[in-house]
């Protein structure tokens, strides 16, 4: 019997996954991308399955993407947006888990402001848990959709140089991307002001830290821009958005330092004129809209594979 | 082409170590030759009669009242005082009104300096907006505009996390952060160092250790972040010991002190003399001696005047209510020469040493450099008299003292901007 790559029951993060575990998600997602374009997604794949989008943080984009993914595969999709003001979040979370068990949900998509919350839930629910972003920890489906977008453009996903720019320290997108891209044999450059880029991030693998944006972009194949939260100014980490743009904004001049045809990516929503110039975001090199499209395909693949993992084959 | 030749001068250039009789030729505002025997046709010859010709002094810590408090000292009046003290380059503090927390204000101060034709002004940028200790100022944009370093002036950054963030942020700019080393909760309301004298006078006191406490914390943060940290007007033995050992461990730390801390002690407060009120306050004799020792062993990197202009109404108040600080531009050279150091070492602390800390091109006698020069008689004695000092502010703590070392002439870019009384 040929050995099948094991499908994890949950998708809580990218850290620890091997290339052999990551690639099947991308392969399946690629076929779903084509089927979605031809309006012929397999409606029967998740028929009778229940997907609950459990969002403790507002996120229209990610929630909609998961909702669409579930519906294209024929699942019953329920959205639950939970107020985050409760003081005893730990208690509430476990109470929620027992409620969900009683509802017999199959797939649970969780977005939470606290790192580790989906992992805690996964220990208490019978459903497969998909982490849709937890605190500053991981956002695995974002990394998968970024990877798929890159692979479609380069025809490969190894030996590339990817610069991840901006508020890396607070970014779950950056962390998941670092794990995924380095696991597949790419080199990752992280760039931002030292207040947003903890020195210990250098220990996450084949990663190099920069505080000079020009240097970090020189010769890069992919430039990922990250959203700068307004809170960073109030927290004394960055003085102003105009200074941030002066030193870390992705503009035409800087992009020209990257390799010709380098891809420009952003997980959205963008702050135009803060981390990225409008003309760069709207340029031919920008694949930001394609990232959103691949997001649905990747989430279809994730829901599909996790649901199959739970069924006896 | 304007040519000036200085002859019969003792040329002292601490940057190169040169100290000896020689000649110096200035052409069009720049040093054109050293020891050239020729006197070009039409050159103006200045016979130094054996006086010292050294680089114009660089004062790395000066408070001016502009903008906002011009009645204390304007850029123009401050420049007059500076050149009378042989100073041609000043780094000015940002805690003005408004504070120097905007690139346009950095530009303004530089231009105001140029307009005097006497001095070069290098502004410090604010570390926090308004120098109020809150949000981070735009350090990068301020540096782009020409800010040479960052500080909140006489206010310490109290919050450890904020200091960590500021140091961390400054690192990508390779900017120098200057701290007023005094733990602010201990110093709040105080106007004298805790001691028997302060107890007898009944003045609110701050322990001398308030300095070491702040220095110890910030050295740890500098080590953690790899930032360049500078402590201003260090004045205690304990604080200096911490800096000395941190330097030995390779931490990127530097410091300066000011004349009151090696030429005066708390005894000078005498009978509630408000002209002897400083921030930090004057210390004990043992601390003063430790400052002298640290000047001699290199722990202290530079001497700055810490010029803090006040008008009479600021000082004619009960001691605790009077404004802290004294003028220091005119007396910087004389008091520093009296610190017991070899002449060339004393000059190094007020010329190339502060210039290199701030990475500004000044304070040396190299061919091609701006001819910013100070001609002084190291043996001449003069008396400091409050009320008769050049500049507006007259709050000198050295009133009535006789200082050895008199500035005869000061030149900026080859132009004579100060001539002592009695000289042609």
XYZ file of C-alpha atoms in Angstrom:
737
model
C 0.000 0.000 0.000
C 1.456 3.427 -0.899
C 1.650 5.620 2.151
C -0.900 8.410 2.068
C 0.071 11.733 3.556
C -1.718 11.976 6.845
C -4.426 14.598 6.958
C -4.546 16.361 10.287
C -7.909 16.462 12.009
C -7.633 20.184 12.685
C -5.855 23.013 10.941
C -4.650 25.096 13.855
C -1.474 26.404 12.290
C 1.199 25.866 9.677
C 4.020 25.394 12.164
C 5.131 21.779 12.183
C 3.529 20.858 8.851
C 5.820 19.282 6.274
C 5.953 20.064 2.573
C 4.215 16.732 2.038
C 1.316 17.824 4.227
C 1.063 21.310 2.767
C 1.201 20.544 -0.955
C -1.988 18.428 -1.154
C -3.985 21.414 0.158
C -2.524 23.565 -2.616
C -3.101 20.935 -5.311
C -6.741 20.467 -4.366
C -7.233 24.217 -4.015
C -5.829 24.762 -7.483
C -8.430 22.462 -8.972
C -11.153 24.165 -6.943
C -9.982 27.513 -8.281
C -10.553 26.272 -11.827
C -13.915 24.722 -10.979
C -15.012 27.932 -9.250
C -14.141 29.945 -12.332
C -16.220 27.626 -14.493
C -19.090 27.759 -11.989
C -18.858 23.998 -11.579
C -17.798 23.427 -7.985
C -18.911 20.013 -6.679
C -22.015 20.858 -4.660
C -22.196 17.343 -3.243
C -18.762 17.288 -1.581
C -19.943 18.570 1.794
C -23.664 17.903 1.413
C -25.245 17.302 4.795
C -22.242 18.701 6.641
C -22.523 21.646 8.976
C -19.880 24.362 9.000
C -20.035 26.939 11.774
C -18.111 30.179 11.391
C -17.426 31.141 14.975
C -15.993 34.659 14.914
C -14.976 36.348 18.142
C -13.456 39.191 16.115
C -15.087 41.090 13.290
C -13.831 39.991 9.911
C -16.122 40.394 6.975
C -13.582 39.218 4.431
C -12.403 35.981 6.005
C -15.868 35.028 7.223
C -17.388 35.632 3.799
C -14.596 33.634 2.174
C -15.199 30.622 4.439
C -18.962 30.972 3.995
C -18.619 30.962 0.231
C -16.212 28.026 0.350
C -18.611 25.962 2.430
C -21.591 26.839 0.255
C -19.779 26.032 -2.991
C -19.218 22.555 -1.602
C -22.855 22.198 -0.548
C -22.391 22.468 3.236
C -24.862 24.118 5.576
C -23.005 27.190 6.782
C -23.962 29.038 9.933
C -22.316 32.304 10.986
C -21.957 33.032 14.686
C -20.426 36.350 15.645
C -19.755 36.460 19.351
C -19.332 39.668 21.289
C -15.840 39.948 22.701
C -16.630 42.151 25.644
C -17.107 39.317 28.100
C -14.521 39.410 30.842
C -14.214 35.685 31.398
C -13.371 34.664 27.874
C -11.877 31.344 28.932
C -15.096 30.263 30.553
C -17.230 31.527 27.698
C -15.099 29.692 25.190
C -15.530 26.331 26.886
C -19.242 26.942 27.370
C -19.441 27.623 23.662
C -17.638 24.369 22.959
C -20.200 22.290 24.781
C -23.019 24.124 23.017
C -21.437 23.367 19.651
C -20.977 19.713 20.507
C -24.668 19.504 21.231
C -25.415 20.959 17.808
C -23.398 18.228 16.060
C -21.386 20.561 13.925
C -18.804 18.972 11.616
C -16.423 21.807 10.882
C -15.743 24.736 13.128
C -14.036 27.803 11.699
C -12.710 29.960 14.531
C -11.407 33.519 14.595
C -10.341 34.752 18.026
C -8.382 37.693 19.407
C -6.381 35.488 21.763
C -3.481 33.373 20.595
C -4.204 29.723 21.295
C -7.992 30.020 21.579
C -8.718 27.700 18.596
C -6.279 25.155 20.038
C -8.149 25.250 23.338
C -11.474 24.790 21.550
C -10.113 21.903 19.511
C -9.496 19.965 22.707
C -13.126 20.275 23.696
C -15.172 19.935 20.519
C -15.837 16.939 18.365
C -15.764 18.959 15.148
C -12.661 19.641 13.083
C -11.362 23.082 13.945
C -9.967 25.467 11.344
C -8.042 28.396 12.748
C -9.223 31.501 10.884
C -6.758 33.708 12.752
C -5.899 33.689 16.462
C -4.379 36.729 18.116
C -0.843 37.248 16.898
C -0.241 33.519 16.494
C -1.296 32.009 13.159
C -3.606 32.435 10.203
C -2.966 29.200 8.288
C -5.496 29.589 5.454
C -4.013 32.997 4.630
C -0.568 31.421 4.282
C -1.995 28.669 2.075
C -3.744 31.147 -0.203
C -0.601 33.261 -0.413
C 1.403 30.157 -1.274
C -1.053 29.126 -3.983
C -0.985 32.606 -5.500
C 2.815 32.579 -5.587
C 2.970 29.057 -7.022
C 0.571 29.926 -9.845
C 2.803 32.819 -10.879
C 6.209 31.206 -10.618
C 5.201 27.641 -11.391
C 7.083 26.608 -8.269
C 7.236 27.325 -4.592
C 10.861 26.832 -3.690
C 14.059 28.795 -3.987
C 12.211 32.106 -3.990
C 13.021 35.189 -1.943
C 10.034 36.671 -0.194
C 10.129 39.961 1.707
C 7.462 40.383 4.382
C 7.210 44.055 5.276
C 5.862 46.096 8.133
C 4.205 45.128 11.390
C 5.663 41.622 11.397
C 5.751 41.268 15.166
C 1.995 41.577 15.587
C 1.124 39.648 12.449
C -0.355 36.156 12.485
C -0.244 36.291 8.685
C 3.517 36.796 8.807
C 4.037 33.920 11.227
C 2.041 31.426 9.158
C 3.775 32.574 6.000
C 7.214 32.242 7.577
C 6.461 28.645 8.588
C 5.020 27.706 5.227
C 7.512 29.409 2.960
C 10.568 28.207 4.853
C 9.181 24.647 5.113
C 9.031 24.600 1.304
C 12.568 25.856 0.839
C 12.241 29.580 0.250
C 14.174 32.330 1.957
C 12.190 34.867 3.885
C 13.202 38.431 4.693
C 11.416 40.326 7.403
C 11.584 44.101 7.463
C 10.149 46.709 9.789
C 11.128 49.140 12.519
C 12.744 47.281 15.436
C 9.704 48.137 17.567
C 7.590 45.958 15.266
C 10.162 43.264 14.597
C 11.353 41.298 17.636
C 14.944 40.119 17.210
C 13.908 36.585 18.193
C 11.988 36.240 14.911
C 15.359 35.507 13.332
C 15.169 32.147 15.059
C 12.043 31.038 13.185
C 14.049 29.330 10.452
C 15.546 30.513 7.185
C 14.705 34.096 7.996
C 16.744 37.297 7.814
C 15.793 40.498 9.616
C 16.140 43.959 8.108
C 15.318 47.443 9.253
C 16.146 49.041 5.910
C 13.299 48.575 3.475
C 15.466 49.183 0.385
C 17.923 46.507 1.404
C 15.192 44.009 2.163
C 13.522 44.494 -1.205
C 16.633 44.290 -3.326
C 16.345 41.138 -5.432
C 13.102 39.900 -3.855
C 10.709 37.780 -5.946
C 7.680 38.544 -3.806
C 6.907 41.571 -1.630
C 4.245 41.064 1.003
C 2.977 44.233 2.618
C 1.272 43.962 6.000
C -1.422 46.167 7.443
C -0.259 48.679 10.074
C -2.873 48.891 12.814
C -3.601 52.407 14.021
C -3.120 51.177 17.597
C 0.627 50.918 16.985
C 0.861 54.712 16.995
C -0.969 55.013 20.330
C 1.188 52.274 21.814
C 4.365 54.275 21.170
C 5.775 51.827 18.623
C 5.591 54.094 15.560
C 5.313 57.896 15.663
C 2.973 58.576 12.745
C 1.646 57.116 9.525
C 3.532 59.692 7.458
C 6.822 58.696 9.042
C 5.936 55.040 8.614
C 5.305 55.542 4.920
C 8.546 57.492 4.549
C 10.619 54.607 5.877
C 8.521 51.477 5.352
C 5.896 52.335 2.738
C 5.942 50.190 -0.399
C 6.141 52.688 -3.224
C 7.199 52.599 -6.888
C 10.807 53.456 -6.196
C 11.246 50.707 -3.642
C 9.370 48.135 -5.686
C 11.804 48.804 -8.534
C 14.585 47.448 -6.284
C 12.908 44.036 -6.242
C 13.313 41.611 -9.124
C 11.560 42.598 -12.364
C 8.001 41.325 -12.229
C 8.115 40.763 -8.469
C 4.681 40.056 -7.042
C 3.048 42.560 -4.706
C 0.808 40.968 -2.096
C -1.277 42.235 0.796
C -3.609 40.257 3.067
C -6.028 43.184 3.246
C -7.633 45.370 4.223
C -5.064 47.878 2.973
C -4.178 51.279 4.405
C -3.350 53.055 1.188
C -0.625 55.619 1.748
C 0.476 54.012 5.020
C 2.059 50.659 4.245
C 1.467 50.676 0.495
C 1.158 53.369 -2.154
C -2.041 53.320 -4.166
C -0.295 53.050 -7.516
C 1.612 49.990 -6.314
C -1.529 48.356 -4.933
C -3.247 48.908 -8.274
C -0.260 48.065 -10.477
C 0.174 45.112 -12.857
C 2.491 43.516 -10.309
C -0.213 43.477 -7.669
C -1.949 40.134 -7.150
C -4.060 41.341 -4.247
C -7.382 40.534 -5.944
C -6.116 37.120 -6.958
C -5.230 36.436 -3.323
C -8.890 36.912 -2.438
C -9.956 34.538 -5.203
C -7.443 31.901 -4.108
C -8.689 32.400 -0.567
C -12.037 30.836 -1.415
C -10.391 27.951 -3.289
C -7.965 27.242 -0.439
C -10.757 27.277 2.123
C -12.769 24.866 -0.022
C -9.769 22.544 -0.063
C -9.265 22.853 3.689
C -12.915 22.186 4.556
C -13.045 19.305 2.098
C -9.873 17.582 3.254
C -10.539 18.010 6.964
C -14.035 16.602 6.569
C -12.638 13.612 4.710
C -10.031 13.114 7.400
C -12.795 12.593 9.910
C -14.608 9.976 7.807
C -13.488 6.409 7.634
C -12.204 6.024 4.078
C 39.263 85.716 -2.466
C 39.666 86.498 1.234
C 42.815 85.091 2.801
C 43.780 85.250 6.447
C 47.030 83.978 7.895
C 47.439 83.305 11.609
C 51.038 83.412 12.658
C 52.850 83.143 15.931
C 50.062 80.982 17.352
C 50.148 77.780 19.377
C 48.000 75.492 17.253
C 46.105 72.935 19.292
C 44.003 70.379 17.435
C 42.847 67.688 19.855
C 41.529 65.523 17.012
C 45.002 65.063 15.539
C 46.914 65.528 18.780
C 48.818 68.482 17.414
C 50.031 71.024 19.959
C 52.764 73.421 18.901
C 53.668 76.760 17.442
C 52.612 77.126 13.831
C 50.762 78.989 11.131
C 47.307 78.519 9.758
C 45.993 79.853 6.464
C 42.307 80.449 5.813
C 40.927 80.946 2.325
C 37.302 81.715 1.632
C 36.129 80.514 4.976
C 37.973 77.210 4.959
C 41.263 76.062 6.421
C 43.522 76.085 3.349
C 46.898 75.203 4.840
C 48.628 74.464 8.102
C 52.247 75.529 8.570
C 52.540 76.877 5.046
C 55.478 79.320 5.205
C 54.023 81.494 2.469
C 51.939 84.555 3.065
C 49.810 85.010 -0.057
C 49.590 88.428 -1.597
C 46.858 90.539 -0.049
C 46.422 88.209 2.921
C 45.336 89.656 6.219
C 47.896 88.593 8.820
C 46.921 88.082 12.437
C 49.786 87.893 14.895
C 48.642 85.644 17.726
C 51.523 86.703 19.990
C 51.784 83.165 21.268
C 48.088 82.695 22.066
C 46.345 79.366 21.463
C 44.472 78.877 18.207
C 42.111 75.932 18.476
C 38.898 74.809 16.746
C 35.816 76.846 17.581
C 34.201 75.170 20.564
C 31.330 72.729 20.113
C 28.757 72.957 22.890
C 26.536 69.906 22.826
C 23.910 71.018 25.313
C 22.472 74.515 25.141
C 18.975 75.700 25.992
C 17.856 78.798 24.130
C 14.563 80.539 24.654
C 13.614 80.455 21.001
C 10.939 79.761 20.059
C 8.666 80.765 22.910
C 10.863 82.274 25.624
C 12.872 84.881 23.752
C 12.859 87.111 26.849
C 15.302 84.634 28.385
C 17.536 84.134 25.349
C 16.971 84.341 21.637
C 19.054 82.628 19.011
C 20.724 85.953 18.322
C 21.521 86.829 21.941
C 22.634 83.261 22.591
C 24.933 83.451 19.582
C 26.547 86.623 20.961
C 27.225 84.860 24.254
C 28.513 81.765 22.467
C 31.117 83.495 20.333
C 32.313 85.471 23.352
C 33.045 82.072 24.858
C 34.796 80.803 21.709
C 31.835 78.586 20.775
C 30.905 78.383 17.088
C 28.708 75.273 17.108
C 25.794 74.618 19.441
C 23.403 71.716 19.811
C 20.205 73.230 21.195
C 17.572 71.516 23.308
C 14.073 70.907 21.923
C 11.958 71.688 24.992
C 10.929 75.094 23.681
C 7.434 76.375 23.011
C 6.446 74.906 20.661
C 8.793 71.977 21.191
C 11.063 70.907 18.336
C 8.898 67.947 17.402
C 8.218 68.971 13.822
C 10.661 68.897 10.889
C 9.807 72.519 10.018
C 11.013 73.683 13.437
C 14.331 71.883 13.026
C 14.762 73.749 9.787
C 13.740 77.036 11.426
C 16.380 76.784 14.152
C 19.136 75.910 11.705
C 18.207 78.890 9.561
C 17.980 81.187 12.587
C 21.521 80.138 13.465
C 22.723 80.911 9.940
C 21.018 84.306 10.053
C 23.195 85.351 12.988
C 26.294 84.718 10.862
C 28.047 83.784 14.101
C 27.233 80.179 14.957
C 26.020 76.900 13.523
C 22.963 75.553 15.290
C 22.258 71.828 15.381
C 18.860 71.197 16.933
C 17.985 68.202 19.044
C 14.684 66.656 18.084
C 12.045 65.918 20.693
C 11.807 62.277 21.744
C 8.097 62.606 22.471
C 5.519 64.991 21.070
C 5.773 68.348 22.809
C 8.552 66.864 24.984
C 5.625 65.860 27.163
C 6.533 62.235 27.673
C 3.567 60.846 25.698
C 3.511 59.695 22.083
C 6.755 59.159 20.215
C 7.857 62.110 18.085
C 8.612 61.646 14.392
C 12.249 60.767 14.977
C 12.928 59.728 11.405
C 11.447 62.830 9.812
C 13.191 65.029 12.383
C 16.477 63.324 11.587
C 15.848 63.851 7.862
C 15.399 67.550 8.621
C 18.722 67.691 10.458
C 18.069 66.847 14.105
C 21.390 65.548 15.477
C 20.034 63.529 18.405
C 16.860 63.117 20.436
C 15.912 64.095 23.954
C 13.060 65.557 25.949
C 15.509 68.093 27.390
C 15.286 68.343 31.150
C 12.531 65.749 31.411
C 13.518 62.108 31.858
C 11.627 59.364 30.064
C 10.045 57.860 33.147
C 8.238 54.840 31.758
C 10.534 51.863 31.222
C 8.491 50.378 28.404
C 8.368 53.696 26.599
C 12.121 54.098 26.963
C 12.584 50.589 25.612
C 10.418 51.426 22.599
C 12.203 54.723 21.966
C 15.623 53.088 22.132
C 14.454 50.245 19.956
C 12.965 52.577 17.351
C 16.037 54.824 17.350
C 18.174 51.857 16.350
C 17.073 51.655 12.719
C 17.817 55.360 12.403
C 21.156 54.854 14.187
C 20.102 57.896 16.209
C 21.525 58.992 19.550
C 19.044 59.128 22.445
C 19.954 61.589 25.198
C 18.501 61.007 28.632
C 18.247 63.408 31.579
C 19.347 60.862 34.170
C 17.170 61.475 37.159
C 14.435 59.135 38.348
C 11.511 61.556 38.126
C 9.347 60.280 40.956
C 12.253 60.659 43.378
C 13.139 64.078 41.950
C 9.615 65.463 41.925
C 9.440 68.737 43.832
C 13.042 68.480 44.972
C 15.594 71.245 44.525
C 18.643 69.995 46.457
C 20.585 66.770 46.901
C 19.646 64.912 50.073
C 22.337 65.859 52.602
C 22.965 67.452 55.978
C 23.165 70.836 54.264
C 19.771 70.435 52.578
C 18.289 69.209 55.847
C 19.659 72.281 57.622
C 18.262 74.606 54.952
C 14.960 72.743 54.986
C 14.895 72.246 51.217
C 12.957 69.453 49.438
C 15.514 66.794 48.554
C 16.278 64.180 45.946
C 18.737 61.420 46.826
C 21.883 61.430 44.705
C 21.031 57.813 43.897
C 18.113 59.023 41.759
C 20.725 59.429 39.044
C 22.206 55.945 39.384
C 18.744 54.384 39.509
C 17.831 55.887 36.149
C 21.215 55.144 34.630
C 21.104 51.512 35.744
C 17.703 50.994 34.155
C 18.598 52.687 30.903
C 21.916 50.861 30.553
C 19.995 47.619 30.788
C 17.549 48.844 28.128
C 20.388 50.037 25.881
C 21.997 46.630 26.170
C 18.678 44.947 25.322
C 17.977 47.097 22.275
C 21.474 47.801 20.988
C 20.667 51.509 20.804
C 23.088 54.451 21.210
C 22.414 56.075 24.554
C 23.896 59.245 25.987
C 23.458 60.587 29.511
C 23.567 64.349 29.894
C 25.103 66.247 32.814
C 26.144 63.220 34.847
C 27.041 64.364 38.337
C 27.434 61.489 40.790
C 30.145 58.959 41.565
C 27.645 56.113 41.526
C 26.231 57.081 38.146
C 29.710 57.398 36.670
C 30.747 54.005 38.044
C 27.788 52.408 36.273
C 28.695 54.097 32.993
C 32.358 53.183 33.346
C 31.595 49.499 33.792
C 28.949 49.512 31.042
C 31.513 50.927 28.619
C 33.906 48.171 29.637
C 31.184 45.632 28.798
C 30.790 47.135 25.324
C 27.431 48.865 25.761
C 27.046 51.808 23.376
C 26.847 54.476 26.048
C 28.396 57.918 26.325
C 27.943 60.833 28.698
C 28.768 64.449 29.320
C 28.930 66.658 32.325
C 28.626 70.416 32.833
C 30.959 72.883 34.577
C 28.860 73.303 37.745
C 29.307 69.608 38.535
C 33.111 69.705 38.568
C 33.617 73.315 39.682
C 30.953 73.678 42.396
C 29.340 71.742 45.217
C 26.128 72.035 47.210
C 28.011 74.353 49.576
C 27.701 76.989 46.840
C 23.967 77.148 47.533
C 25.137 79.004 50.636
C 22.367 81.197 51.870
C 19.696 80.081 49.369
C 21.509 81.379 46.316
C 19.138 80.660 43.448
C 21.881 81.121 40.836
C 23.308 77.882 42.265
C 20.083 75.978 41.641
C 20.423 73.353 38.915
C 18.693 70.291 37.605
C 20.137 67.922 38.713
C 21.085 69.833 41.878
C 24.663 70.463 42.993
C 26.240 67.497 44.765
C 28.648 66.734 47.585
C 32.409 67.274 47.405
C 33.004 63.529 46.913
C 30.729 63.478 43.881
C 32.479 66.552 42.479
C 35.824 64.822 42.893
C 34.413 61.731 41.143
C 33.346 63.879 38.187
C 36.904 65.265 37.931
C 38.293 61.728 38.043
C 35.863 60.610 35.335
C 36.927 63.538 33.165
C 40.517 62.447 33.565
C 39.976 58.734 32.903
C 37.735 59.215 29.862
C 34.505 57.939 31.369
C 33.029 61.337 30.605
C 33.123 61.878 26.845
C 32.430 65.597 26.639
C 31.814 68.776 28.573
C 28.755 70.830 27.660
C 27.820 74.230 29.057
C 24.246 73.135 29.876
C 23.451 76.801 29.283
C 20.025 77.439 30.795
C 19.034 81.080 30.492
C 16.719 82.626 33.065
C 15.682 86.216 33.558
C 15.817 88.004 36.880
C 12.192 87.249 37.697
C 12.819 83.536 37.167
C 15.481 83.609 39.846
C 14.259 86.247 42.336
C 12.094 83.740 44.127
C 12.341 81.465 47.164
C 14.906 78.757 46.346
C 12.440 75.934 45.761
C 10.335 78.102 43.442
C 13.185 79.601 41.432
C 13.983 78.329 37.968
C 16.810 75.802 37.794
C 19.832 76.291 35.576
C 22.607 78.744 34.888
C 24.154 80.403 31.868
C 27.311 78.738 30.702
C 28.329 79.792 27.199
C 30.744 82.547 28.127
C 32.335 80.570 30.968
C 32.570 77.113 29.338
C 36.189 77.447 28.216
C 37.557 79.064 31.380
C 35.902 76.651 33.803
C 36.825 73.596 31.720
C 40.465 74.713 31.533
C 40.391 74.833 35.338
C 39.381 71.184 35.704
C 42.961 70.050 36.200
C 43.390 68.338 32.822
C 46.213 68.808 30.321
C 45.275 71.695 28.038
C 44.808 69.570 24.928
C 42.600 67.108 26.845
C 40.430 69.889 28.219
C 40.008 71.270 24.704
C 39.168 67.857 23.299
C 36.152 67.682 25.637
C 34.714 70.889 24.169
C 35.687 70.473 20.499
C 36.101 67.221 18.577
C 34.701 64.940 21.288
C 31.162 66.393 21.325
C 31.275 66.848 17.523
C 31.979 63.183 17.048
C 29.241 62.157 19.508
C 26.763 64.142 17.425
C 28.469 63.165 14.162
C 28.796 66.752 13.023
C 31.655 68.085 10.990
C 33.221 70.570 13.394
C 35.762 70.837 16.159
C 38.894 70.018 14.199
C 41.693 71.933 12.445
C 41.871 69.908 9.259
C 42.583 71.364 5.835
C 39.279 71.772 4.005
C 37.245 72.211 7.175
C 35.256 75.355 7.883
C 37.582 77.861 9.524
C 35.697 77.934 12.837
C 38.423 79.081 15.191
C 38.985 80.273 18.715
C 42.039 82.342 19.638
C 42.530 82.496 23.370
C 45.157 83.398 25.936
C 45.405 80.437 28.329
C 47.147 82.508 30.994
C 44.962 85.629 31.018
C 42.650 85.970 33.999
C 39.269 87.649 33.844
C 36.448 88.120 36.300
C 32.932 86.866 35.619
C 30.426 89.613 36.353
C 26.701 88.937 36.163
C 25.037 91.894 34.523
C 27.912 92.497 32.139
C 27.957 89.213 30.224
C 27.402 89.148 26.480
C 23.988 87.779 25.581
C 20.698 88.384 27.336
C 20.651 85.970 30.269
C 22.858 86.925 33.204
C 22.184 84.050 35.604
C 25.742 82.804 35.856
C 26.644 80.668 38.864
C 30.237 81.870 38.537
C 29.525 85.529 39.323
C 32.550 87.177 40.909
C 34.923 84.309 40.126
C 38.192 84.787 38.335
C 38.719 82.408 35.420
C 41.987 81.674 33.685
C 41.752 81.495 29.908
C 40.374 84.461 28.015
C 38.935 84.317 24.521
C 40.584 86.955 22.332
C 38.959 86.376 18.954
C 36.435 83.959 17.500
C 36.056 83.181 13.801
C 33.282 81.405 12.000
C 33.980 80.301 8.444
C 36.925 82.664 8.485
C 34.924 85.719 9.544
C 35.799 87.333 12.848
C 32.612 87.183 14.919
C 34.036 88.153 18.299
C 36.850 90.455 19.331
C 37.742 90.882 22.988
C 37.630 94.350 24.497
C 40.797 96.276 23.973
C 41.804 94.478 20.762
C 41.677 96.053 17.368
